[in-house]
mmCIF file of C-alpha atoms in Angstrom:
data_model
loop_
_atom_site.group_PDB
_atom_site.id
_atom_site.type_symbol
_atom_site.label_atom_id
_atom_site.label_comp_id
_atom_site.label_asym_id
_atom_site.label_seq_id
_atom_site.Cartn_x
_atom_site.Cartn_y
_atom_site.Cartn_z
ATOM 1 C CA MET A 1345 102.702 120.991 97.451
ATOM 2 C CA ASP A 1346 103.115 124.210 95.472
ATOM 3 C CA GLY A 1347 106.848 124.339 96.184
ATOM 4 C CA ILE A 1348 107.534 120.852 94.822
ATOM 5 C CA ASN A 1349 108.460 120.488 91.148
ATOM 6 C CA LEU A 1350 107.005 117.353 89.623
ATOM 7 C CA PRO A 1351 109.291 115.278 87.375
ATOM 8 C CA LYS A 1352 108.366 115.384 83.706
ATOM 9 C CA ILE A 1353 106.805 112.212 82.361
ATOM 10 C CA GLN A 1354 108.963 110.665 79.636
ATOM 11 C CA ASN A 1355 106.700 107.775 78.634
ATOM 12 C CA ALA A 1356 104.197 108.816 75.952
ATOM 13 C CA ASP A 1357 101.519 106.309 77.049
ATOM 14 C CA ILE A 1358 101.683 107.388 80.697
ATOM 15 C CA PHE A 1359 101.599 111.059 79.683
ATOM 16 C CA GLU A 1360 98.511 110.385 77.580
ATOM 17 C CA ASP A 1361 96.890 108.635 80.572
ATOM 18 C CA LEU A 1362 97.669 111.664 82.757
ATOM 19 C CA CYS A 1363 96.175 114.016 80.179
ATOM 20 C CA LEU A 1364 93.023 111.888 79.933
ATOM 21 C CA TYR A 1365 92.394 112.042 83.692
ATOM 22 C CA LEU A 1366 93.285 115.725 83.892
ATOM 23 C CA TYR A 1367 91.294 116.965 80.911
ATOM 24 C CA ARG A 1368 88.224 115.013 81.920
ATOM 25 C CA ARG A 1369 88.322 117.289 84.951
ATOM 26 C CA ILE A 1370 89.209 120.452 83.003
ATOM 27 C CA LEU A 1371 86.544 119.906 80.337
ATOM 28 C CA ASN A 1372 84.017 118.783 82.943
ATOM 29 C CA ASP A 1373 83.430 115.681 80.825
ATOM 30 C CA ASP A 1374 83.783 112.279 82.487
ATOM 31 C CA GLN A 1375 83.131 110.693 79.099
ATOM 32 C CA ALA A 1376 86.223 112.146 77.419
ATOM 33 C CA GLN A 1377 88.263 109.293 75.952
ATOM 34 C CA LYS A 1378 91.318 108.319 73.947
ATOM 35 C CA ASN A 1379 90.922 108.460 70.185
ATOM 36 C CA GLY A 1380 91.197 104.923 68.825
ATOM 37 C CA ARG A 1381 94.349 102.926 69.438
ATOM 38 C CA ARG A 1382 97.994 103.205 68.524
ATOM 39 C CA GLY A 1383 98.513 102.663 64.792
ATOM 40 C CA GLN A 1384 95.080 103.947 63.760
ATOM 41 C CA ARG A 1385 94.632 107.277 61.970
ATOM 42 C CA GLN A 1386 93.804 109.820 64.667
ATOM 43 C CA ASN A 1387 93.507 113.103 62.736
ATOM 44 C CA GLY A 1388 95.888 114.877 65.094
ATOM 45 C CA VAL A 1389 93.744 114.036 68.135
ATOM 46 C CA ASP A 1390 94.866 111.727 70.968
ATOM 47 C CA ILE A 1391 91.958 112.554 73.309
ATOM 48 C CA PHE A 1392 88.541 114.023 72.590
ATOM 49 C CA GLY A 1393 85.740 115.273 74.789
ATOM 50 C CA ILE A 1394 82.905 117.756 75.073
ATOM 51 C CA LYS A 1395 83.526 120.941 77.012
ATOM 52 C CA ASP A 1396 80.902 121.693 79.684
ATOM 53 C CA ARG A 1397 78.106 119.435 78.445
ATOM 54 C CA THR A 1398 74.842 121.397 78.670
ATOM 55 C CA ASP A 1399 71.436 119.989 77.738
ATOM 56 C CA GLY A 1400 69.970 121.674 74.698
ATOM 57 C CA GLN A 1401 73.213 123.396 73.714
ATOM 58 C CA PRO A 1402 75.397 122.538 70.679
ATOM 59 C CA LEU A 1403 78.175 120.076 71.533
ATOM 60 C CA GLN A 1404 81.545 121.813 71.869
ATOM 61 C CA TRP A 1405 84.014 119.124 70.814
ATOM 62 C CA THR A 1406 87.577 119.527 72.082
ATOM 63 C CA GLY A 1407 90.536 117.669 70.590
ATOM 64 C CA ILE A 1408 93.749 117.156 72.560
ATOM 65 C CA GLN A 1409 97.179 116.251 71.174
ATOM 66 C CA CYS A 1410 99.781 114.973 73.683
ATOM 67 C CA LYS A 1411 103.463 115.615 72.974
ATOM 68 C CA VAL A 1412 106.331 114.236 75.077
ATOM 69 C CA ARG A 1413 109.334 116.310 74.056
ATOM 70 C CA ASP A 1414 112.861 117.020 75.275
ATOM 71 C CA ASN A 1415 113.487 119.595 72.554
ATOM 72 C CA SER A 1416 111.263 122.286 71.118
ATOM 73 C CA LEU A 1417 108.279 121.703 68.862
ATOM 74 C CA SER A 1418 108.722 123.124 65.383
ATOM 75 C CA GLN A 1419 106.171 125.373 63.726
ATOM 76 C CA LEU A 1420 105.904 122.842 60.900
ATOM 77 C CA GLU A 1421 105.044 120.055 63.357
ATOM 78 C CA ILE A 1422 102.368 122.187 65.010
ATOM 79 C CA GLU A 1423 100.872 123.205 61.658
ATOM 80 C CA THR A 1424 100.864 119.571 60.510
ATOM 81 C CA GLU A 1425 98.890 118.490 63.603
ATOM 82 C CA ILE A 1426 96.439 121.365 63.146
ATOM 83 C CA GLU A 1427 95.900 120.402 59.505
ATOM 84 C CA LYS A 1428 95.131 116.832 60.596
ATOM 85 C CA ALA A 1429 92.766 118.074 63.318
ATOM 86 C CA ASN A 1430 90.781 120.015 60.711
ATOM 87 C CA LYS A 1431 89.668 116.622 59.371
ATOM 88 C CA PHE A 1432 88.365 115.412 62.740
ATOM 89 C CA ASN A 1433 84.678 114.518 62.674
ATOM 90 C CA PRO A 1434 82.621 116.159 64.099
ATOM 91 C CA LYS A 1435 84.255 119.544 63.686
ATOM 92 C CA LEU A 1436 86.300 120.679 66.678
ATOM 93 C CA SER A 1437 85.418 123.788 68.668
ATOM 94 C CA GLU A 1438 88.831 123.872 70.356
ATOM 95 C CA TYR A 1439 92.224 122.225 69.827
ATOM 96 C CA ILE A 1440 94.676 121.790 72.700
ATOM 97 C CA ILE A 1441 98.305 120.742 72.324
ATOM 98 C CA VAL A 1442 99.762 119.513 75.621
ATOM 99 C CA THR A 1443 103.519 119.118 75.907
ATOM 100 C CA THR A 1444 106.151 118.264 78.498
ATOM 101 C CA LEU A 1445 108.243 121.197 77.242
ATOM 102 C CA ASP A 1446 108.892 124.164 79.517
ATOM 103 C CA ARG A 1447 106.962 127.326 78.789
ATOM 104 C CA ASP A 1448 108.492 128.972 75.722
ATOM 105 C CA GLN A 1449 107.885 132.495 74.417
ATOM 106 C CA ASN A 1450 108.694 131.583 70.817
ATOM 107 C CA LEU A 1451 106.119 128.788 70.781
ATOM 108 C CA GLN A 1452 103.550 131.073 72.403
ATOM 109 C CA GLU A 1453 104.092 133.593 69.602
ATOM 110 C CA ILE A 1454 103.652 130.876 66.971
ATOM 111 C CA ILE A 1455 100.343 129.858 68.568
ATOM 112 C CA ARG A 1456 99.133 133.480 68.647
ATOM 113 C CA LYS A 1457 99.852 133.876 64.932
ATOM 114 C CA LEU A 1458 98.183 130.574 64.084
ATOM 115 C CA ASN A 1459 95.151 131.591 66.147
ATOM 116 C CA ALA A 1460 94.882 134.835 64.193
ATOM 117 C CA LYS A 1461 94.969 132.815 60.975
ATOM 118 C CA ASN A 1462 92.353 130.345 62.234
ATOM 119 C CA HIS A 1463 90.110 133.147 63.458
ATOM 120 C CA ALA A 1464 90.160 134.747 60.010
ATOM 121 C CA SER A 1465 89.178 131.427 58.428
ATOM 122 C CA LYS A 1466 86.591 130.734 61.174
ATOM 123 C CA SER A 1467 88.442 127.628 62.303
ATOM 124 C CA PHE A 1468 88.907 126.393 65.876
ATOM 125 C CA PRO A 1469 91.044 128.236 68.462
ATOM 126 C CA ILE A 1470 94.363 126.612 69.401
ATOM 127 C CA VAL A 1471 95.679 126.308 72.960
ATOM 128 C CA LEU A 1472 99.210 125.238 73.909
ATOM 129 C CA HIS A 1473 99.716 123.934 77.445
ATOM 130 C CA PHE A 1474 103.263 123.504 78.724
ATOM 131 C CA TRP A 1475 104.544 121.354 81.577
ATOM 132 C CA GLN A 1476 104.185 124.244 84.036
ATOM 133 C CA ASP A 1477 100.504 124.535 83.096
ATOM 134 C CA ILE A 1478 100.058 120.803 83.722
ATOM 135 C CA GLU A 1479 101.776 121.108 87.111
ATOM 136 C CA ASP A 1480 99.500 123.993 88.101
ATOM 137 C CA GLU A 1481 96.417 121.914 87.304
ATOM 138 C CA ILE A 1482 97.702 118.788 89.059
ATOM 139 C CA LYS A 1483 98.402 120.739 92.249
ATOM 140 C CA LYS A 1484 94.853 122.103 92.522
ATOM 141 C CA GLN A 1485 92.885 120.809 95.501
ATOM 142 C CA ASN A 1486 90.242 119.102 93.361
ATOM 143 C CA ASN A 1487 92.955 117.164 91.482
ATOM 144 C CA ARG A 1488 94.641 115.618 94.510
ATOM 145 C CA ASP A 1489 93.542 112.146 93.404
ATOM 146 C CA ILE A 1490 95.281 112.601 90.044
ATOM 147 C CA HIS A 1491 98.355 113.986 91.806
ATOM 148 C CA TYR A 1492 98.494 110.897 94.006
ATOM 149 C CA ARG A 1493 97.859 108.466 91.133
ATOM 150 C CA PHE A 1494 100.730 109.679 88.955
ATOM 151 C CA PHE A 1495 103.130 111.281 91.456
ATOM 152 C CA LYS A 1496 102.693 109.328 94.677
ATOM 153 C CA ASP A 1497 106.319 109.913 95.723
ATOM 154 C CA TYR A 1498 105.818 113.677 95.341
ATOM 155 C CA PHE A 1499 102.559 113.862 97.261
ATOM 156 C CA ILE A 1500 102.494 115.466 100.708
ATOM 157 C CA THR A 1501 99.911 113.822 102.938
ATOM 158 C CA SER A 1502 98.742 114.638 106.436
ATOM 159 C CA LYS A 1503 101.170 111.979 107.653
ATOM 160 C CA GLU A 1504 104.102 114.062 106.489
ATOM 161 C CA ILE A 1505 102.855 117.171 108.285
ATOM 162 C CA GLY A 1506 101.794 115.282 111.410
ATOM 163 C CA ASN A 1507 98.017 115.512 111.534
ATOM 164 C CA THR A 1508 95.170 113.031 111.743
ATOM 165 C CA VAL A 1509 94.575 110.985 108.595
ATOM 166 C CA GLY A 1510 91.393 109.068 107.788
ATOM 167 C CA LYS A 1511 89.192 107.652 105.053
ATOM 168 C CA LEU A 1512 85.448 107.270 104.484
ATOM 169 C CA LEU A 1513 84.334 103.691 103.879
ATOM 170 C CA ASN A 1514 81.163 101.821 102.999
ATOM 171 C CA LEU A 1515 81.024 98.499 104.860
ATOM 172 C CA TYR A 1516 78.510 95.654 104.556
ATOM 173 C CA ILE A 1517 78.622 92.984 107.271
ATOM 174 C CA GLY A 1518 76.829 89.754 108.038
ATOM 175 C CA VAL A 1519 77.103 86.054 108.812
ATOM 176 C CA TYR A 1520 78.019 83.336 106.332
ATOM 177 C CA ASP A 1521 78.075 85.685 103.310
ATOM 178 C CA LYS A 1522 74.592 86.982 104.121
ATOM 179 C CA TYR A 1523 75.123 90.729 104.414
ATOM 180 C CA ASP A 1524 72.323 92.221 106.479
ATOM 181 C CA THR A 1525 73.802 95.465 107.818
ATOM 182 C CA GLN A 1526 75.480 98.450 106.157
ATOM 183 C CA TYR A 1527 77.639 101.108 107.828
ATOM 184 C CA ASN A 1528 79.141 104.342 106.585
ATOM 185 C CA ILE A 1529 82.288 104.751 108.662
ATOM 186 C CA LEU A 1530 85.396 106.870 108.963
ATOM 187 C CA VAL A 1531 88.552 104.932 109.838
ATOM 188 C CA GLY A 1532 91.660 106.895 110.711
ATOM 189 C CA LYS A 1533 94.847 107.272 112.688
ATOM 190 C CA ILE A 1534 96.213 109.992 114.963
ATOM 191 C CA ILE A 1535 99.770 110.604 113.767
ATOM 192 C CA HIS A 1536 102.480 111.210 116.364
ATOM 193 C CA LYS A 1537 104.915 114.096 115.951
ATOM 194 C CA LYS A 1538 107.632 115.295 118.286
ATOM 195 C CA GLU A 1539 105.584 118.295 119.426
ATOM 196 C CA HIS A 1540 103.165 115.857 121.075
ATOM 197 C CA GLY A 1541 105.883 114.799 123.502
ATOM 198 C CA ARG A 1542 106.021 111.439 125.239
ATOM 199 C CA GLN A 1543 103.450 108.844 124.229
ATOM 200 C CA ASP A 1544 102.803 107.625 127.773
ATOM 201 C CA THR A 1545 101.441 110.896 129.128
ATOM 202 C CA GLY A 1546 99.424 113.992 128.201
ATOM 203 C CA ILE A 1547 98.252 114.535 124.649
ATOM 204 C CA GLY A 1548 100.974 112.233 123.372
ATOM 205 C CA TYR A 1549 99.087 109.298 124.902
ATOM 206 C CA TYR A 1550 96.490 109.503 122.138
ATOM 207 C CA THR A 1551 98.936 109.489 119.230
ATOM 208 C CA ASP A 1552 99.454 106.457 117.005
ATOM 209 C CA LEU A 1553 95.961 105.300 117.974
ATOM 210 C CA PHE A 1554 93.412 104.332 115.352
ATOM 211 C CA PHE A 1555 89.845 105.582 115.499
ATOM 212 C CA ILE A 1556 86.533 104.658 113.925
ATOM 213 C CA LEU A 1557 83.457 106.867 113.565
ATOM 214 C CA ASN A 1558 80.044 105.380 112.841
ATOM 215 C CA LEU A 1559 78.522 108.062 110.627
ATOM 216 C CA ASN A 1560 75.092 106.447 110.917
ATOM 217 C CA ASN A 1561 74.777 107.473 114.574
ATOM 218 C CA GLY A 1562 77.805 109.707 115.234
ATOM 219 C CA LYS A 1563 79.347 107.293 117.786
ATOM 220 C CA PHE A 1564 83.153 107.171 117.989
ATOM 221 C CA SER A 1565 85.776 104.756 119.356
ATOM 222 C CA LYS A 1566 89.568 104.785 119.531
ATOM 223 C CA PHE A 1567 91.606 101.585 119.519
ATOM 224 C CA LYS A 1568 94.979 99.981 119.032
ATOM 225 C CA SER A 1569 95.707 97.326 116.436
ATOM 226 C CA PRO A 1570 94.894 94.494 116.834
ATOM 227 C CA CYS A 1571 91.601 95.542 118.355
ATOM 228 C CA HIS A 1572 89.035 93.771 120.548
ATOM 229 C CA TYR A 1573 85.276 93.887 120.085
ATOM 230 C CA SER A 1574 84.958 95.519 123.513
ATOM 231 C CA ASP A 1575 86.718 98.579 122.030
ATOM 232 C CA PHE A 1576 83.494 99.307 120.164
ATOM 233 C CA ASN A 1577 80.891 99.002 122.923
ATOM 234 C CA GLY A 1578 78.018 101.308 122.005
ATOM 235 C CA THR A 1579 79.567 102.427 118.714
ATOM 236 C CA PHE A 1580 77.542 100.110 116.498
ATOM 237 C CA ILE A 1581 73.928 98.945 116.546
ATOM 238 C CA THR A 1582 74.605 95.626 118.254
ATOM 239 C CA ALA A 1583 77.460 93.885 120.045
ATOM 240 C CA ARG A 1584 77.424 91.382 117.184
ATOM 241 C CA ASP A 1585 78.183 94.172 114.713
ATOM 242 C CA GLY A 1586 81.040 95.401 116.893
ATOM 243 C CA TYR A 1587 82.472 91.886 116.937
ATOM 244 C CA ILE A 1588 82.227 91.494 113.151
ATOM 245 C CA ILE A 1589 83.819 94.895 112.546
ATOM 246 C CA SER A 1590 86.649 94.152 114.984
ATOM 247 C CA SER A 1591 87.255 90.884 113.109
ATOM 248 C CA TRP A 1592 87.252 92.788 109.818
ATOM 249 C CA LEU A 1593 89.796 95.324 111.095
ATOM 250 C CA ASN A 1594 92.011 92.541 112.436
ATOM 251 C CA SER A 1595 91.949 90.846 109.030
ATOM 252 C CA PHE A 1596 94.304 93.592 107.803
ATOM 253 C CA LYS A 1597 97.968 93.002 108.579
ATOM 254 C CA ASN A 1598 98.538 96.746 108.318
ATOM 255 C CA LEU A 1599 95.682 99.175 108.976
ATOM 256 C CA ASP A 1600 97.746 102.015 107.499
ATOM 257 C CA LYS A 1601 97.354 100.322 104.118
ATOM 258 C CA LEU A 1602 93.580 100.183 104.591
ATOM 259 C CA ILE A 1603 93.575 103.940 105.159
ATOM 260 C CA ASP A 1604 95.979 104.700 102.300
ATOM 261 C CA CYS A 1605 94.488 102.511 99.550
ATOM 262 C CA ASN A 1606 91.915 103.739 97.017
ATOM 263 C CA ASN A 1607 89.185 101.179 97.764
ATOM 264 C CA ILE A 1608 86.214 102.518 99.750
ATOM 265 C CA TYR A 1609 83.731 99.621 99.426
ATOM 266 C CA TYR A 1610 84.097 96.585 101.659
ATOM 267 C CA SER A 1611 82.099 93.564 102.774
ATOM 268 C CA TYR A 1612 82.903 91.130 105.558
ATOM 269 C CA SER A 1613 81.141 88.172 107.125
ATOM 270 C CA ILE A 1614 81.910 85.696 109.880
ATOM 271 C CA THR A 1615 81.048 82.010 110.117
ATOM 272 C CA PRO A 1616 78.063 80.784 112.154
ATOM 273 C CA LYS A 1617 80.559 79.001 114.409
ATOM 274 C CA ALA A 1618 82.454 82.239 115.101
ATOM 275 C CA LEU A 1619 79.161 83.939 115.968
ATOM 276 C CA GLU A 1620 78.239 81.066 118.283
ATOM 277 C CA ILE A 1621 81.571 81.343 120.134
ATOM 278 C CA PHE A 1622 81.162 85.121 120.452
ATOM 279 C CA LEU A 1623 77.611 84.869 121.825
ATOM 280 C CA LYS A 1624 78.679 82.242 124.352
ATOM 281 C CA GLU A 1625 81.586 84.437 125.456
ATOM 282 C CA ILE A 1626 79.478 87.516 126.116
ATOM 283 C CA THR A 1627 76.820 85.381 127.854
ATOM 284 C CA ASP A 1628 79.447 83.852 130.138
ATOM 285 C CA ASN A 1629 80.844 87.309 130.905
ATOM 286 C CA ASP A 1630 77.402 88.486 131.949
#
């Protein structure tokens, strides 16, 4: 991902959303939020949060100003925003200006001079983050979810490089909306790539198969879609559970979408009639 340049965001609202998600992570403050709404006086602050909340320590308030720009920021514009931010209540401990501009030496020099002035007057330090700084943060391993949310088309997944892809899920199952059993499972797919060779022999035989791992007991099954409850013999606590889970998997038209989507919490139940038919079938087979 490091070699891919992300396109600059041109929409101010979307850029502000990106900054909110990103600086919650940077500040280590999940409670960071946007400052009011458009049209209200914001005192030079679009987003505010507390840097590294620590019990018993003074709150270090950080104010963030988001600037979508095609051309350079002027010194007057920067000074105007800083003057507004001085009126923010409570007093800021740090002020960050985030812009879509490329890194610029002249702007960096302006910020250094303004920081010297603020230091002399015991005011807050000023930080200027350019688009390249934003890219560097987005591409960090712990920000992959943010990368995917805002730049899905520029996100390299294990599918693109030809490895196994999977997702952890929490699944509640039962009969007639009475959920009596919970499973923590891993559902995934073995991606085929040309190095695996033919899919009817050798290691290639196992590619493009789905798999499910019951994390409660460590039991594992591989299957094709649509699946059959017999694919999961011994994987789950009871044959009934295997049947319900096979029905749940078959309820998805495309299992790839189940693996790719953001949802990790699911519940699924069958009708008493479906359970009756299943029990009769396995009894007859015995």
